[in-house]
């Protein structure tokens, strides 16, 4: 058991290392000159040379990657090019805002999706099951920004229940923060709940065809009891996996949602850094997103091992 968990963590670390290389290479091959983009067209050749030297562009790329990686391992993500602030101080409050939004959406999406998925499995083939499938397909089909703008038109413009821009700041009361982030949280919920609902329903129904479930029916057990007491625990592994993937999306995939609602999260910070060509901030944001994604998937793998004893033994 301990060996399997160690292997999952080791694979997670290797994946994160590979992603760090990919992030660094992708930012290195961006077209254009970073120094010219930051200093502007009016910069003199001497100023450009000095600035490139400050950025470390006078040394080979592999050495710059090594310096960046060692700095990251020591908790130093570098200095922002645009405002000369420490990137860690820039990222931490933005990451807190993103985690708050993701947690808010997860608190709504997970119980709703799993509950509706089990309900659909219990009522397979009935009108409620078909309606849940149709609504989930509609939610999956629309792009995230389209859903966001529809919600803004309805809840902000037509009925004026929620603000169209999610303005949060340090020291804001908790209830006001919840109110400001409700609309983007609902948008994220509609996006991820559909996937979790369909996976929950499919996993439960796949277990329903096994012999021990048929024996429970032959003994006279009701369908709802069989699903909740016998089928659902054995269908937990794929449900946990899809929940972890969607939780990772709630953190990593909020870039578009934060841009639409002008929410001061990590995704919005990354968008601003891309527009200003602030390469150190882009690299830091990409690495933080990758760390969250890999961590959640690693935790999901470990939970699947814990709930499924068959994975602990070699076949």
PDB file of N, CA, C and O in Angstrom, residues 117-123 204-205 208 213 217 222-233:
ATOM      1  N   UNK A 117     -26.945  12.332 -10.178  1.00  0.00           N
ATOM      2  CA  UNK A 117     -26.493  11.143 -10.880  1.00  0.00           C
ATOM      3  C   UNK A 117     -27.066   9.874 -10.285  1.00  0.00           C
ATOM      4  O   UNK A 117     -27.529   8.975 -11.013  1.00  0.00           O
ATOM      5  N   UNK A 118     -27.077   9.793  -8.949  1.00  0.00           N
ATOM      6  CA  UNK A 118     -27.680   8.633  -8.281  1.00  0.00           C
ATOM      7  C   UNK A 118     -29.191   8.609  -8.521  1.00  0.00           C
ATOM      8  O   UNK A 118     -29.780   7.549  -8.773  1.00  0.00           O
ATOM      9  N   UNK A 119     -29.822   9.775  -8.460  1.00  0.00           N
ATOM     10  CA  UNK A 119     -31.271   9.861  -8.693  1.00  0.00           C
ATOM     11  C   UNK A 119     -31.613   9.399 -10.112  1.00  0.00           C
ATOM     12  O   UNK A 119     -32.613   8.690 -10.316  1.00  0.00           O
ATOM     13  N   UNK A 120     -30.787   9.795 -11.101  1.00  0.00           N
ATOM     14  CA  UNK A 120     -31.027   9.368 -12.482  1.00  0.00           C
ATOM     15  C   UNK A 120     -30.854   7.866 -12.631  1.00  0.00           C
ATOM     16  O   UNK A 120     -31.597   7.216 -13.379  1.00  0.00           O
ATOM     17  N   UNK A 121     -29.861   7.307 -11.929  1.00  0.00           N
ATOM     18  CA  UNK A 121     -29.655   5.857 -11.999  1.00  0.00           C
ATOM     19  C   UNK A 121     -30.822   5.100 -11.367  1.00  0.00           C
ATOM     20  O   UNK A 121     -31.240   4.052 -11.873  1.00  0.00           O
ATOM     21  N   UNK A 122     -31.349   5.633 -10.273  1.00  0.00           N
ATOM     22  CA  UNK A 122     -32.496   4.990  -9.624  1.00  0.00           C
ATOM     23  C   UNK A 122     -33.714   5.019 -10.542  1.00  0.00           C
ATOM     24  O   UNK A 122     -34.482   4.053 -10.629  1.00  0.00           O
ATOM     25  N   UNK A 123     -33.878   6.147 -11.264  1.00  0.00           N
ATOM     26  CA  UNK A 123     -35.035   6.317 -12.146  1.00  0.00           C
ATOM     27  C   UNK A 123     -34.647   6.144 -13.609  1.00  0.00           C
ATOM     28  O   UNK A 123     -35.105   6.908 -14.479  1.00  0.00           O
ATOM     29  N   UNK A 204     -22.683   3.975 -11.778  1.00  0.00           N
ATOM     30  CA  UNK A 204     -23.653   3.218 -10.984  1.00  0.00           C
ATOM     31  C   UNK A 204     -24.373   2.189 -11.852  1.00  0.00           C
ATOM     32  O   UNK A 204     -24.542   1.024 -11.454  1.00  0.00           O
ATOM     33  N   UNK A 205     -24.766   2.588 -13.048  1.00  0.00           N
ATOM     34  CA  UNK A 205     -25.485   1.658 -13.919  1.00  0.00           C
ATOM     35  C   UNK A 205     -24.602   0.510 -14.396  1.00  0.00           C
ATOM     36  O   UNK A 205     -25.088  -0.610 -14.610  1.00  0.00           O
ATOM     37  N   UNK A 208     -24.645  -2.065 -11.806  1.00  0.00           N
ATOM     38  CA  UNK A 208     -25.958  -2.696 -11.632  1.00  0.00           C
ATOM     39  C   UNK A 208     -26.088  -4.028 -12.358  1.00  0.00           C
ATOM     40  O   UNK A 208     -26.965  -4.833 -12.038  1.00  0.00           O
ATOM     41  N   UNK A 213     -25.466  -7.684  -7.496  1.00  0.00           N
ATOM     42  CA  UNK A 213     -26.586  -6.747  -7.542  1.00  0.00           C
ATOM     43  C   UNK A 213     -27.864  -7.481  -7.951  1.00  0.00           C
ATOM     44  O   UNK A 213     -28.948  -7.259  -7.385  1.00  0.00           O
ATOM     45  N   UNK A 217     -31.516  -7.956  -5.888  1.00  0.00           N
ATOM     46  CA  UNK A 217     -32.865  -7.770  -6.430  1.00  0.00           C
ATOM     47  C   UNK A 217     -33.711  -9.036  -6.231  1.00  0.00           C
ATOM     48  O   UNK A 217     -34.907  -8.959  -5.918  1.00  0.00           O
ATOM     49  N   UNK A 222     -35.230  -3.151  -2.589  1.00  0.00           N
ATOM     50  CA  UNK A 222     -35.700  -2.080  -3.458  1.00  0.00           C
ATOM     51  C   UNK A 222     -34.543  -1.479  -4.250  1.00  0.00           C
ATOM     52  O   UNK A 222     -33.393  -1.489  -3.796  1.00  0.00           O
ATOM     53  N   UNK A 223     -34.866  -0.925  -5.421  1.00  0.00           N
ATOM     54  CA  UNK A 223     -33.836  -0.417  -6.324  1.00  0.00           C
ATOM     55  C   UNK A 223     -33.024   0.718  -5.690  1.00  0.00           C
ATOM     56  O   UNK A 223     -31.794   0.744  -5.783  1.00  0.00           O
ATOM     57  N   UNK A 224     -33.704   1.642  -5.018  1.00  0.00           N
ATOM     58  CA  UNK A 224     -32.981   2.739  -4.388  1.00  0.00           C
ATOM     59  C   UNK A 224     -32.010   2.262  -3.328  1.00  0.00           C
ATOM     60  O   UNK A 224     -30.885   2.755  -3.232  1.00  0.00           O
ATOM     61  N   UNK A 225     -32.406   1.295  -2.516  1.00  0.00           N
ATOM     62  CA  UNK A 225     -31.529   0.763  -1.468  1.00  0.00           C
ATOM     63  C   UNK A 225     -30.344   0.016  -2.073  1.00  0.00           C
ATOM     64  O   UNK A 225     -29.207   0.133  -1.597  1.00  0.00           O
ATOM     65  N   UNK A 226     -30.600  -0.751  -3.122  1.00  0.00           N
ATOM     66  CA  UNK A 226     -29.515  -1.498  -3.767  1.00  0.00           C
ATOM     67  C   UNK A 226     -28.464  -0.541  -4.325  1.00  0.00           C
ATOM     68  O   UNK A 226     -27.251  -0.764  -4.185  1.00  0.00           O
ATOM     69  N   UNK A 227     -28.920   0.551  -4.931  1.00  0.00           N
ATOM     70  CA  UNK A 227     -27.980   1.499  -5.529  1.00  0.00           C
ATOM     71  C   UNK A 227     -27.164   2.215  -4.459  1.00  0.00           C
ATOM     72  O   UNK A 227     -25.936   2.306  -4.555  1.00  0.00           O
ATOM     73  N   UNK A 228     -27.837   2.721  -3.430  1.00  0.00           N
ATOM     74  CA  UNK A 228     -27.130   3.512  -2.424  1.00  0.00           C
ATOM     75  C   UNK A 228     -26.268   2.664  -1.503  1.00  0.00           C
ATOM     76  O   UNK A 228     -25.195   3.105  -1.064  1.00  0.00           O
ATOM     77  N   UNK A 229     -26.696   1.443  -1.188  1.00  0.00           N
ATOM     78  CA  UNK A 229     -25.953   0.615  -0.228  1.00  0.00           C
ATOM     79  C   UNK A 229     -24.943  -0.313  -0.880  1.00  0.00           C
ATOM     80  O   UNK A 229     -23.936  -0.670  -0.254  1.00  0.00           O
ATOM     81  N   UNK A 230     -25.173  -0.736  -2.121  1.00  0.00           N
ATOM     82  CA  UNK A 230     -24.307  -1.734  -2.741  1.00  0.00           C
ATOM     83  C   UNK A 230     -23.615  -1.230  -4.010  1.00  0.00           C
ATOM     84  O   UNK A 230     -22.408  -1.423  -4.179  1.00  0.00           O
ATOM     85  N   UNK A 231     -24.369  -0.598  -4.904  1.00  0.00           N
ATOM     86  CA  UNK A 231     -23.776  -0.191  -6.176  1.00  0.00           C
ATOM     87  C   UNK A 231     -22.881   1.041  -6.036  1.00  0.00           C
ATOM     88  O   UNK A 231     -21.781   1.082  -6.584  1.00  0.00           O
ATOM     89  N   UNK A 232     -23.348   2.047  -5.305  1.00  0.00           N
ATOM     90  CA  UNK A 232     -22.600   3.305  -5.213  1.00  0.00           C
ATOM     91  C   UNK A 232     -21.208   3.143  -4.608  1.00  0.00           C
ATOM     92  O   UNK A 232     -20.239   3.696  -5.151  1.00  0.00           O
ATOM     93  N   UNK A 233     -21.031   2.396  -3.501  1.00  0.00           N
ATOM     94  CA  UNK A 233     -19.660   2.229  -2.975  1.00  0.00           C
ATOM     95  C   UNK A 233     -18.716   1.561  -3.962  1.00  0.00           C
ATOM     96  O   UNK A 233     -17.526   1.914  -4.017  1.00  0.00           O
TER      97      UNK A 233
END
